[in-house]
Tab-separated table of C-alpha atoms in Angstrom:
chain	number	residue	atom	x	y	z
A	1	MET	CA	-161.631	-4.014	-191.914
A	2	ARG	CA	-164.277	-0.719	-191.621
A	3	SER	CA	-164.137	0.474	-188.136
A	4	LEU	CA	-167.341	0.408	-186.318
A	5	ARG	CA	-168.064	3.790	-184.424
A	6	THR	CA	-171.059	3.795	-181.927
A	7	GLY	CA	-172.740	6.986	-180.944
A	8	LEU	CA	-174.136	6.553	-177.272
A	9	SER	CA	-176.591	9.228	-175.886
A	10	LEU	CA	-176.485	10.191	-172.185
A	11	GLY	CA	-179.510	9.135	-169.856
A	12	SER	CA	-180.181	8.648	-166.042
A	13	LEU	CA	-180.347	5.553	-163.834
A	14	LEU	CA	-180.072	6.155	-160.364
A	15	THR	CA	-177.024	8.517	-160.041
A	16	GLY	CA	-176.916	8.803	-163.923
A	17	ILE	CA	-176.143	6.699	-167.206
A	18	ALA	CA	-173.311	7.258	-169.844
A	19	THR	CA	-172.361	6.291	-173.066
A	20	VAL	CA	-169.466	4.071	-172.412
A	21	GLY	CA	-166.522	5.896	-173.719
A	22	ALA	CA	-166.106	4.049	-176.844
A	23	LEU	CA	-167.658	0.748	-178.011
A	24	LEU	CA	-164.775	-0.609	-179.696
A	25	LEU	CA	-165.912	-3.190	-181.843
A	26	THR	CA	-162.615	-5.249	-182.365
A	27	ALA	CA	-161.509	-7.185	-185.046
A	28	PRO	CA	-163.574	-10.355	-184.408
A	29	ALA	CA	-166.625	-8.181	-183.767
A	30	ALA	CA	-166.480	-6.704	-187.206
A	31	HIS	CA	-167.440	-9.928	-188.650
A	32	ALA	CA	-169.756	-10.743	-185.887
A	33	ALA	CA	-172.501	-11.805	-187.915
A	34	ASP	CA	-170.757	-14.418	-189.577
A	35	THR	CA	-170.250	-18.091	-188.565
A	36	PRO	CA	-166.867	-19.106	-187.153
A	37	LEU	CA	-164.533	-20.872	-189.326
A	38	ARG	CA	-164.386	-23.952	-187.238
A	39	ASP	CA	-168.471	-24.362	-187.680
A	40	LEU	CA	-168.138	-23.755	-191.286
A	41	ALA	CA	-165.251	-26.234	-191.341
A	42	ALA	CA	-167.141	-28.753	-189.459
A	43	ALA	CA	-169.974	-28.432	-191.640
A	44	LYS	CA	-167.895	-29.614	-194.458
A	45	GLY	CA	-166.272	-32.562	-191.862
A	46	LYS	CA	-162.791	-30.576	-192.014
A	47	VAL	CA	-160.770	-29.472	-189.332
A	48	MET	CA	-159.810	-25.822	-189.229
A	49	GLY	CA	-156.797	-25.388	-186.923
A	50	THR	CA	-154.274	-22.843	-185.671
A	51	ALA	CA	-150.796	-23.290	-184.092
A	52	VAL	CA	-150.744	-21.403	-180.852
A	53	THR	CA	-148.184	-20.025	-178.204
A	54	GLY	CA	-149.561	-21.375	-174.789
A	55	SER	CA	-148.702	-18.162	-172.754
A	56	LYS	CA	-150.913	-16.028	-175.020
A	57	LEU	CA	-154.327	-18.205	-174.645
A	58	THR	CA	-155.780	-15.437	-172.670
A	59	GLY	CA	-157.705	-12.271	-173.797
A	60	THR	CA	-158.340	-11.423	-176.939
A	61	TYR	CA	-155.919	-14.200	-178.673
A	62	GLY	CA	-157.474	-16.554	-176.609
A	63	ASP	CA	-160.983	-15.882	-177.496
A	64	ILE	CA	-160.150	-15.913	-181.120
A	65	ALA	CA	-158.292	-19.100	-180.707
A	66	GLY	CA	-161.014	-20.731	-178.864
A	67	ARG	CA	-163.999	-19.202	-181.229
A	68	GLU	CA	-162.393	-19.680	-184.624
A	69	PHE	CA	-160.894	-22.580	-184.673
A	70	ASN	CA	-161.429	-26.734	-184.334
A	71	ALA	CA	-158.000	-27.591	-183.850
A	72	LEU	CA	-154.634	-26.532	-182.221
A	73	THR	CA	-151.302	-27.122	-182.613
A	74	PRO	CA	-148.440	-26.337	-180.315
A	75	GLY	CA	-146.172	-24.036	-181.691
A	76	ASN	CA	-143.054	-25.152	-180.154
A	77	ALA	CA	-144.344	-26.784	-176.881
A	78	MET	CA	-144.147	-30.331	-177.580
A	79	LYS	CA	-140.747	-30.168	-179.715
A	80	TRP	CA	-137.957	-32.143	-177.866
A	81	GLY	CA	-135.749	-29.304	-176.963
A	82	SER	CA	-138.983	-27.689	-174.920
A	83	VAL	CA	-140.086	-30.797	-172.929
A	84	GLU	CA	-136.579	-32.149	-171.867
A	85	PRO	CA	-133.836	-29.410	-172.284
A	86	THR	CA	-131.943	-31.120	-169.568
A	87	ARG	CA	-131.628	-34.954	-169.863
A	88	GLY	CA	-134.149	-36.419	-167.347
A	89	SER	CA	-135.463	-33.296	-166.629
A	90	PHE	CA	-138.895	-32.251	-168.320
A	91	ASN	CA	-140.856	-29.482	-168.660
A	92	TRP	CA	-144.645	-29.991	-169.898
A	93	ALA	CA	-146.397	-26.656	-168.560
A	94	GLU	CA	-147.123	-25.266	-171.840
A	95	ALA	CA	-147.644	-28.268	-173.314
A	96	ASP	CA	-150.412	-29.401	-170.885
A	97	GLN	CA	-151.910	-25.759	-170.770
A	98	ILE	CA	-152.452	-26.207	-174.472
A	99	VAL	CA	-154.195	-29.518	-173.932
A	100	ALA	CA	-156.094	-28.160	-171.406
A	101	PHE	CA	-157.365	-25.267	-173.231
A	102	ALA	CA	-158.025	-27.321	-176.359
A	103	GLU	CA	-160.367	-29.947	-174.073
A	104	ALA	CA	-161.901	-26.687	-172.845
A	105	HIS	CA	-163.175	-25.636	-175.961
A	106	GLY	CA	-164.036	-28.877	-177.883
A	107	GLN	CA	-161.020	-28.911	-179.795
A	108	GLN	CA	-158.597	-31.436	-181.441
A	109	VAL	CA	-155.039	-31.142	-180.505
A	110	ARG	CA	-151.953	-31.860	-183.249
A	111	GLY	CA	-148.669	-32.925	-181.536
A	112	HIS	CA	-145.900	-31.742	-183.122
A	113	THR	CA	-142.906	-32.752	-183.467
A	114	LEU	CA	-141.380	-36.045	-182.302
A	115	VAL	CA	-138.385	-36.563	-184.463
A	116	TRP	CA	-137.026	-33.584	-186.071
A	117	HIS	CA	-133.499	-32.243	-187.013
A	118	SER	CA	-134.086	-28.961	-185.324
A	119	GLN	CA	-135.233	-27.738	-181.565
A	120	ASN	CA	-133.487	-30.676	-180.208
A	121	PRO	CA	-132.056	-30.333	-176.759
A	122	SER	CA	-127.884	-29.581	-176.839
A	123	TRP	CA	-127.572	-32.756	-174.388
A	124	LEU	CA	-128.901	-34.916	-177.488
A	125	THR	CA	-127.281	-33.142	-180.526
A	126	ASN	CA	-123.966	-32.812	-178.879
A	127	GLY	CA	-123.863	-36.373	-177.590
A	128	SER	CA	-121.873	-39.165	-178.584
A	129	TRP	CA	-124.197	-42.204	-179.506
A	130	THR	CA	-123.998	-45.215	-180.679
A	131	PRO	CA	-126.437	-46.867	-183.046
A	132	ALA	CA	-128.070	-48.807	-180.366
A	133	GLN	CA	-127.984	-45.973	-177.691
A	134	LEU	CA	-129.799	-43.293	-180.314
A	135	SER	CA	-132.190	-46.014	-181.234
A	136	GLN	CA	-133.128	-46.679	-177.461
A	137	LEU	CA	-133.097	-42.766	-176.974
A	138	MET	CA	-135.797	-42.053	-179.810
A	139	ASN	CA	-137.928	-44.971	-178.718
A	140	ASP	CA	-137.940	-43.813	-175.300
A	141	HIS	CA	-138.909	-40.298	-176.349
A	142	ILE	CA	-141.708	-41.173	-178.308
A	143	ALA	CA	-143.068	-43.669	-175.770
A	144	LEU	CA	-142.801	-40.794	-172.943
A	145	GLU	CA	-144.341	-37.871	-174.917
A	146	VAL	CA	-146.848	-39.927	-176.907
A	147	GLY	CA	-147.917	-41.995	-173.889
A	148	ARG	CA	-148.372	-39.054	-171.624
A	149	TYR	CA	-151.230	-37.575	-173.874
A	150	LYS	CA	-152.393	-41.197	-175.059
A	151	GLY	CA	-156.288	-40.906	-175.883
A	152	ARG	CA	-156.035	-36.946	-175.983
A	153	LEU	CA	-154.316	-36.003	-179.015
A	154	ALA	CA	-156.095	-36.921	-182.569
A	155	THR	CA	-152.660	-36.502	-184.605
A	156	TRP	CA	-148.879	-36.619	-184.504
A	157	ASP	CA	-146.468	-35.004	-186.402
A	158	VAL	CA	-144.035	-38.141	-185.697
A	159	VAL	CA	-141.213	-37.439	-188.283
A	160	ASN	CA	-140.762	-33.683	-189.434
A	161	GLU	CA	-138.640	-32.486	-192.758
A	162	PRO	CA	-136.814	-35.832	-193.548
A	163	PHE	CA	-135.826	-34.865	-197.334
A	164	ASN	CA	-134.019	-32.235	-199.275
A	165	GLU	CA	-135.247	-30.219	-201.994
A	166	ASP	CA	-133.921	-32.636	-204.572
A	167	GLY	CA	-135.408	-35.585	-202.589
A	168	THR	CA	-132.617	-37.068	-201.053
A	169	TYR	CA	-132.667	-37.826	-197.482
A	170	ARG	CA	-131.720	-34.976	-195.124
A	171	GLN	CA	-128.321	-35.629	-193.323
A	172	THR	CA	-129.534	-35.469	-189.812
A	173	LEU	CA	-128.842	-36.945	-186.259
A	174	TRP	CA	-131.185	-39.654	-186.960
A	175	TYR	CA	-130.364	-40.405	-190.791
A	176	ASN	CA	-126.759	-40.480	-189.888
A	177	GLY	CA	-126.930	-42.704	-186.938
A	178	LEU	CA	-129.800	-45.241	-188.043
A	179	GLY	CA	-130.188	-44.701	-191.675
A	180	ALA	CA	-133.452	-44.068	-193.584
A	181	ASP	CA	-135.435	-46.927	-191.522
A	182	TYR	CA	-135.422	-44.327	-188.580
A	183	ILE	CA	-138.895	-43.107	-190.202
A	184	ALA	CA	-140.467	-46.649	-189.632
A	185	GLN	CA	-139.039	-47.425	-186.359
A	186	ALA	CA	-140.314	-43.754	-185.118
A	187	LEU	CA	-143.932	-44.527	-186.604
A	188	THR	CA	-143.882	-48.266	-184.849
A	189	ALA	CA	-143.118	-46.638	-181.599
A	190	ALA	CA	-145.778	-43.938	-182.020
A	191	ARG	CA	-148.185	-46.599	-182.876
A	192	ALA	CA	-147.405	-48.618	-179.870
A	193	ALA	CA	-147.620	-45.482	-177.428
A	194	ASP	CA	-150.939	-44.492	-178.834
A	195	PRO	CA	-152.735	-46.931	-181.282
A	196	SER	CA	-155.485	-43.916	-181.789
A	197	ALA	CA	-153.668	-41.493	-182.845
A	198	LYS	CA	-153.273	-40.573	-186.390
A	199	LEU	CA	-149.766	-40.794	-187.428
A	200	TYR	CA	-147.901	-38.365	-189.935
A	201	ILE	CA	-145.064	-37.263	-192.124
A	202	ASN	CA	-144.889	-33.580	-192.357
A	203	ASP	CA	-142.577	-31.703	-194.707
A	204	TYR	CA	-142.275	-28.290	-196.446
A	205	ASN	CA	-142.101	-27.329	-200.032
A	206	VAL	CA	-144.314	-30.472	-200.812
A	207	GLU	CA	-147.339	-28.708	-201.537
A	208	GLY	CA	-146.812	-29.546	-205.550
A	209	VAL	CA	-145.549	-32.102	-207.575
A	210	ASN	CA	-141.835	-31.622	-207.446
A	211	ALA	CA	-138.621	-34.004	-206.604
A	212	LYS	CA	-139.348	-33.454	-202.518
A	213	SER	CA	-143.011	-34.458	-202.912
A	214	THR	CA	-142.380	-37.131	-204.945
A	215	ALA	CA	-139.680	-38.584	-202.754
A	216	LEU	CA	-142.096	-38.098	-200.056
A	217	TYR	CA	-144.727	-40.045	-201.974
A	218	ASN	CA	-142.239	-42.723	-202.856
A	219	LEU	CA	-141.636	-43.389	-199.209
A	220	VAL	CA	-145.228	-43.565	-197.990
A	221	LYS	CA	-146.204	-46.107	-200.746
A	222	SER	CA	-143.233	-48.048	-199.449
A	223	LEU	CA	-144.344	-47.752	-195.848
A	224	LYS	CA	-147.609	-48.743	-196.675
A	225	GLU	CA	-146.664	-51.756	-198.553
A	226	ARG	CA	-144.242	-52.872	-195.880
A	227	GLY	CA	-147.294	-52.467	-193.234
A	228	VAL	CA	-145.779	-49.625	-191.534
A	229	PRO	CA	-148.152	-47.592	-189.404
A	230	ILE	CA	-148.792	-44.189	-191.548
A	231	ASP	CA	-151.986	-42.181	-191.641
A	232	GLY	CA	-151.098	-39.047	-193.300
A	233	VAL	CA	-148.880	-36.833	-194.829
A	234	GLY	CA	-148.781	-33.035	-193.733
A	235	LEU	CA	-147.831	-30.550	-196.374
A	236	GLN	CA	-146.604	-27.647	-194.327
A	237	ALA	CA	-147.521	-24.788	-196.827
A	238	HIS	CA	-145.277	-21.996	-195.843
A	239	LEU	CA	-145.495	-20.122	-199.171
A	240	ILE	CA	-145.051	-17.073	-200.646
A	241	LEU	CA	-147.056	-14.211	-202.124
A	242	GLY	CA	-148.627	-15.349	-205.757
A	243	GLN	CA	-146.844	-18.945	-205.488
A	244	VAL	CA	-149.440	-21.087	-204.683
A	245	PRO	CA	-148.371	-24.474	-206.758
A	246	SER	CA	-150.807	-25.105	-209.862
A	247	THR	CA	-150.174	-28.776	-208.700
A	248	MET	CA	-151.554	-28.535	-205.420
A	249	GLN	CA	-154.670	-30.313	-205.718
A	250	GLN	CA	-153.227	-33.025	-208.044
A	251	ASN	CA	-150.638	-33.700	-205.502
A	252	ILE	CA	-153.310	-33.802	-202.572
A	253	GLN	CA	-155.250	-36.017	-204.777
A	254	ARG	CA	-152.105	-38.352	-205.313
A	255	PHE	CA	-151.350	-39.106	-201.431
A	256	ALA	CA	-155.002	-39.581	-201.028
A	257	ASP	CA	-154.927	-42.445	-203.694
A	258	LEU	CA	-152.345	-44.217	-201.493
A	259	GLY	CA	-154.951	-44.667	-198.883
A	260	VAL	CA	-153.612	-41.893	-196.597
A	261	ASP	CA	-155.066	-38.534	-195.349
A	262	VAL	CA	-153.311	-35.245	-196.224
A	263	ALA	CA	-153.741	-32.327	-193.993
A	264	ILE	CA	-152.331	-28.585	-194.602
A	265	THR	CA	-150.452	-28.521	-191.488
A	266	GLU	CA	-148.683	-24.957	-191.051
A	267	LEU	CA	-149.899	-22.388	-194.005
A	268	ASP	CA	-149.066	-19.034	-193.801
A	269	ILE	CA	-148.340	-16.489	-197.050
A	270	ARG	CA	-145.610	-13.892	-196.648
A	271	MET	CA	-144.991	-11.092	-198.444
A	272	GLN	CA	-142.642	-8.102	-198.511
A	273	LEU	CA	-143.553	-5.656	-196.460
A	274	PRO	CA	-145.055	-2.758	-196.090
A	275	ALA	CA	-148.648	-4.784	-196.710
A	276	ASP	CA	-150.931	-3.152	-199.002
A	277	SER	CA	-154.391	-3.226	-200.405
A	278	ALA	CA	-152.866	-4.909	-203.607
A	279	LYS	CA	-150.599	-7.596	-201.867
A	280	LEU	CA	-153.583	-8.483	-199.178
A	281	THR	CA	-156.003	-9.083	-202.031
A	282	GLN	CA	-153.493	-11.603	-203.327
A	283	GLN	CA	-152.820	-13.044	-200.385
A	284	ALA	CA	-156.520	-13.749	-200.044
A	285	ALA	CA	-156.885	-15.258	-203.505
A	286	ASP	CA	-153.769	-17.233	-202.269
A	287	TYR	CA	-155.487	-18.616	-198.868
A	288	LYS	CA	-158.668	-19.161	-201.169
A	289	ALA	CA	-156.808	-21.488	-203.560
A	290	VAL	CA	-155.063	-23.479	-200.985
A	291	MET	CA	-158.466	-23.807	-199.211
A	292	ASN	CA	-160.104	-24.884	-202.635
A	293	ALA	CA	-157.418	-27.529	-203.017
A	294	CYS	CA	-158.016	-29.155	-199.646
A	295	LEU	CA	-161.709	-29.110	-199.907
A	296	ALA	CA	-161.844	-30.640	-203.449
A	297	VAL	CA	-160.236	-33.836	-202.241
A	298	SER	CA	-162.023	-35.978	-199.569
A	299	ARG	CA	-159.118	-37.249	-197.746
A	300	CYS	CA	-157.589	-33.870	-197.450
A	301	VAL	CA	-158.925	-33.584	-193.462
A	302	GLY	CA	-158.278	-29.756	-193.163
A	303	VAL	CA	-156.114	-26.515	-192.964
A	304	THR	CA	-154.161	-25.348	-190.083
A	305	VAL	CA	-152.376	-21.807	-190.094
A	306	TRP	CA	-149.058	-21.492	-188.662
A	307	GLY	CA	-150.134	-18.872	-186.425
A	308	PHE	CA	-153.745	-16.689	-186.729
A	309	THR	CA	-152.359	-13.267	-185.964
A	310	ASP	CA	-149.582	-11.564	-187.479
A	311	SER	CA	-148.141	-10.791	-183.523
A	312	ASP	CA	-147.360	-14.558	-183.076
A	313	SER	CA	-145.559	-15.380	-186.574
A	314	TRP	CA	-142.538	-16.818	-187.024
A	315	ILE	CA	-142.013	-14.827	-190.440
A	316	PRO	CA	-140.483	-11.683	-189.555
A	317	SER	CA	-137.708	-12.909	-187.450
A	318	THR	CA	-136.576	-15.662	-189.882
A	319	PHE	CA	-137.315	-13.613	-193.262
A	320	PRO	CA	-136.304	-9.947	-192.668
A	321	GLY	CA	-138.601	-7.483	-194.545
A	322	GLN	CA	-141.211	-10.169	-194.886
A	323	GLY	CA	-144.573	-11.108	-192.860
A	324	ALA	CA	-147.963	-10.155	-193.022
A	325	ALA	CA	-148.579	-13.678	-193.401
A	326	THR	CA	-151.588	-14.637	-191.282
A	327	PRO	CA	-155.546	-13.965	-191.711
A	328	TYR	CA	-155.355	-11.471	-188.897
A	329	ASP	CA	-153.312	-8.497	-188.434
A	330	GLU	CA	-151.021	-7.562	-185.579
A	331	ASN	CA	-154.164	-5.877	-183.617
A	332	TYR	CA	-156.401	-8.863	-184.341
A	333	ALA	CA	-158.198	-7.360	-187.202
A	334	PRO	CA	-159.306	-9.839	-189.614
A	335	LYS	CA	-157.627	-9.531	-193.260
A	336	PRO	CA	-158.900	-10.009	-196.511
A	337	ALA	CA	-157.592	-13.623	-195.745
A	338	TYR	CA	-159.882	-14.478	-193.267
A	339	HIS	CA	-162.675	-13.786	-195.106
A	340	ALA	CA	-161.451	-15.533	-198.046
A	341	ILE	CA	-160.916	-18.713	-195.845
A	342	ALA	CA	-164.709	-18.101	-194.937
A	343	GLU	CA	-165.896	-17.898	-198.082
A	344	SER	CA	-164.312	-21.228	-199.359
A	345	LEU	CA	-165.851	-22.859	-196.458
A	346	GLY	CA	-169.117	-21.751	-197.511
A	347	GLY	CA	-169.427	-18.580	-195.350
A	348	GLY	CA	-170.966	-15.168	-196.706
A	349	THR	CA	-168.965	-12.291	-197.097
A	350	THR	CA	-169.015	-9.517	-194.344
A	351	THR	CA	-171.329	-6.693	-194.464
A	352	PRO	CA	-170.636	-4.078	-191.665
A	353	PRO	CA	-173.861	-3.399	-189.751
A	354	PRO	CA	-175.540	-0.146	-189.370
A	355	THR	CA	-173.045	2.304	-187.177
A	356	ASP	CA	-175.997	2.941	-184.627
A	357	ALA	CA	-177.007	-0.918	-184.429
A	358	CYS	CA	-175.218	-1.568	-181.240
A	359	THR	CA	-174.795	0.402	-178.118
A	360	ALA	CA	-173.485	0.535	-174.759
A	361	ALA	CA	-174.839	2.179	-171.444
A	362	TYR	CA	-173.062	3.018	-168.393
A	363	SER	CA	-174.968	2.985	-164.995
A	364	LEU	CA	-174.281	3.443	-161.438
A	365	PRO	CA	-176.758	0.841	-159.801
A	366	SER	CA	-175.347	1.662	-156.246
A	367	GLN	CA	-172.562	3.929	-154.633
A	368	TRP	CA	-171.513	4.393	-151.252
A	369	ASN	CA	-168.890	6.811	-149.275
A	370	THR	CA	-165.843	5.404	-150.823
A	371	GLY	CA	-167.092	2.647	-153.717
A	372	PHE	CA	-169.490	1.850	-156.038
A	373	THR	CA	-170.967	-0.580	-158.423
A	374	GLY	CA	-171.307	-0.050	-161.937
A	375	GLN	CA	-172.656	-1.659	-164.972
A	376	VAL	CA	-172.308	-1.724	-168.517
A	377	ARG	CA	-175.218	-2.852	-170.753
A	378	ILE	CA	-174.370	-4.033	-174.673
A	379	ALA	CA	-177.793	-3.989	-176.668
A	380	CYS	CA	-178.065	-4.504	-180.387
A	381	SER	CA	-180.676	-3.975	-182.734
A	382	GLY	CA	-180.143	-4.405	-186.597
A	383	ALA	CA	-176.622	-6.225	-185.897
A	384	ALA	CA	-175.264	-8.778	-184.079
A	385	LEU	CA	-171.917	-9.261	-182.056
A	386	SER	CA	-169.923	-12.615	-181.612
A	387	SER	CA	-167.440	-10.272	-179.232
A	388	TRP	CA	-167.425	-7.189	-177.849
A	389	LYS	CA	-164.830	-4.590	-176.307
A	390	VAL	CA	-165.940	-0.944	-174.712
A	391	SER	CA	-164.010	1.402	-172.795
A	392	TRP	CA	-164.124	4.595	-170.966
A	393	THR	CA	-162.332	7.306	-168.962
A	394	PHE	CA	-163.017	8.044	-165.546
A	395	GLY	CA	-162.978	11.836	-164.937
A	396	ALA	CA	-162.316	11.856	-160.960
A	397	GLY	CA	-159.860	9.442	-160.188
A	398	GLN	CA	-162.124	6.138	-159.850
A	399	GLN	CA	-160.569	3.107	-159.515
A	400	LEU	CA	-161.832	-0.558	-160.593
A	401	THR	CA	-161.353	-2.989	-158.083
A	402	GLN	CA	-163.065	-6.129	-159.745
A	403	ALA	CA	-165.125	-6.804	-162.431
A	404	TRP	CA	-167.774	-9.694	-163.517
A	405	ASN	CA	-168.782	-11.326	-166.729
A	406	ALA	CA	-165.837	-9.399	-168.716
A	407	SER	CA	-161.977	-9.138	-168.536
A	408	CYS	CA	-161.222	-5.538	-167.834
A	409	THR	CA	-158.303	-3.906	-167.281
A	410	GLN	CA	-157.373	0.016	-165.939
A	411	SER	CA	-154.626	2.173	-167.377
A	412	GLY	CA	-154.278	5.395	-165.515
A	413	ALA	CA	-157.634	6.860	-165.923
A	414	THR	CA	-158.768	4.461	-169.127
A	415	VAL	CA	-160.851	1.232	-168.727
A	416	THR	CA	-161.162	-1.254	-171.156
A	417	CYS	CA	-163.262	-4.426	-171.013
A	418	SER	CA	-163.556	-7.503	-173.278
A	419	ASN	CA	-166.215	-10.342	-173.643
A	420	ALA	CA	-165.373	-13.310	-171.289
A	421	SER	CA	-165.340	-16.371	-173.215
A	422	TYR	CA	-169.072	-17.273	-172.571
A	423	ASN	CA	-170.794	-13.952	-173.230
A	424	GLY	CA	-169.360	-12.580	-176.477
A	425	THR	CA	-172.482	-13.224	-178.544
A	426	VAL	CA	-174.966	-10.289	-178.424
A	427	PRO	CA	-177.692	-11.410	-181.175
A	428	ASP	CA	-179.843	-8.842	-183.005
A	429	GLY	CA	-182.395	-7.761	-180.468
A	430	GLY	CA	-180.251	-8.895	-177.376
A	431	SER	CA	-178.217	-7.649	-175.079
A	432	VAL	CA	-175.563	-8.642	-172.751
A	433	THR	CA	-174.653	-7.024	-169.139
A	434	PHE	CA	-171.522	-6.904	-166.972
A	435	GLY	CA	-170.514	-5.364	-163.770
A	436	PHE	CA	-167.667	-4.007	-161.598
A	437	ASN	CA	-166.789	-2.508	-158.526
A	438	GLY	CA	-164.459	0.635	-157.819
A	439	SER	CA	-163.673	3.294	-155.201
A	440	TRP	CA	-164.148	6.878	-155.627
A	441	SER	CA	-163.178	9.889	-153.551
A	442	GLY	CA	-164.866	13.305	-153.512
A	443	SER	CA	-167.284	12.792	-156.360
A	444	ASN	CA	-167.976	9.828	-158.943
A	445	PRO	CA	-169.162	11.778	-162.128
A	446	VAL	CA	-170.134	9.151	-165.012
A	447	PRO	CA	-167.311	8.660	-167.759
A	448	THR	CA	-166.719	11.433	-170.013
A	449	VAL	CA	-167.964	10.154	-173.593
A	450	THR	CA	-165.238	9.362	-176.422
A	451	LEU	CA	-165.813	7.838	-179.555
A	452	GLY	CA	-162.754	5.521	-180.788
């Protein structure tokens, strides 16, 4: 991303107008003239989703999650170990938060995940259960969790990662206790709990045609023949740089031909660190290849990235020395992968606007002996923004006390403000304004101009 620096001239309004210290066009703003990914995807009848962490759904993270994606997957919040860490004691806070955020932003939610060998509570994994008890535990868990969100979630990953790499069934609590038919049982229980939700089996290393994906194919074919409710398969797509399977589209198509939907559910493409331009270029090509494989098959419903920013990625802690796997870097700057996704969905390439196209002006509409009201106006001519961020440095110890129409923080003398969820867009020829109150003592000079 090329940063956009904007020079701002001094003027006057009442006690003075100053340029805002730095009109820092943050990562989202750099492609501000572009259509958000969710709109591009929706125009093609596809989902463009991301996994999220509920506690981070504020500020820039929340703004990007809400603007760019039309579906959310809770990264961990709906897993059994998260919602019932102690038997009979439940914690739905983060799951509820994500669902509420999605509903407020017109997004689908993909429930993840009901029956899995990992991230289960210790009381479950360390218990000694008869088959009848284990069966009842699974049925009760599905009924409770799916029932809680009945009618509100579009999709559930009902069974996660049932196969080994060679296509045999993974030895798990469920398989060892109930046999292979635990999968059919789980799907049936989920259908009973929410007849409207789409039910999926989800696994990794099944993106291309291989032994594991063929085992999944045969299972889905068998379930369909038996009348077991199964609506789709999730291909996780935790991929390695330069290793997108050449048979990916063929594999998606063969599942679609069984009469089920296909979703790319957990896409990330990791590389050996540090990232460099060559690796990022290859990563962009890989993301585009995955997108194109999905777009080529009508029953591929869409693609979800497993976290959109490297700061929220599981890769570095799981694969030491690897990372940079998502479309945004740790500072929320869109990487070439982001633009590749947009281009595959029909979006244009990004051309940075002229460096003087957008300006911000600081004014003081009023002040009194101990306080003042300030205002910043952001205006564009020859460019447009879909989000904005401004900062300045107070020179005489002024302190913000409240702000409106922006999210503002102050660290020492430095104030940083970013758009609210509803006013990030500044069209070409348009402007937005936000205001704030502050306190001062002795003097209240306009902020010193700095360019960032």
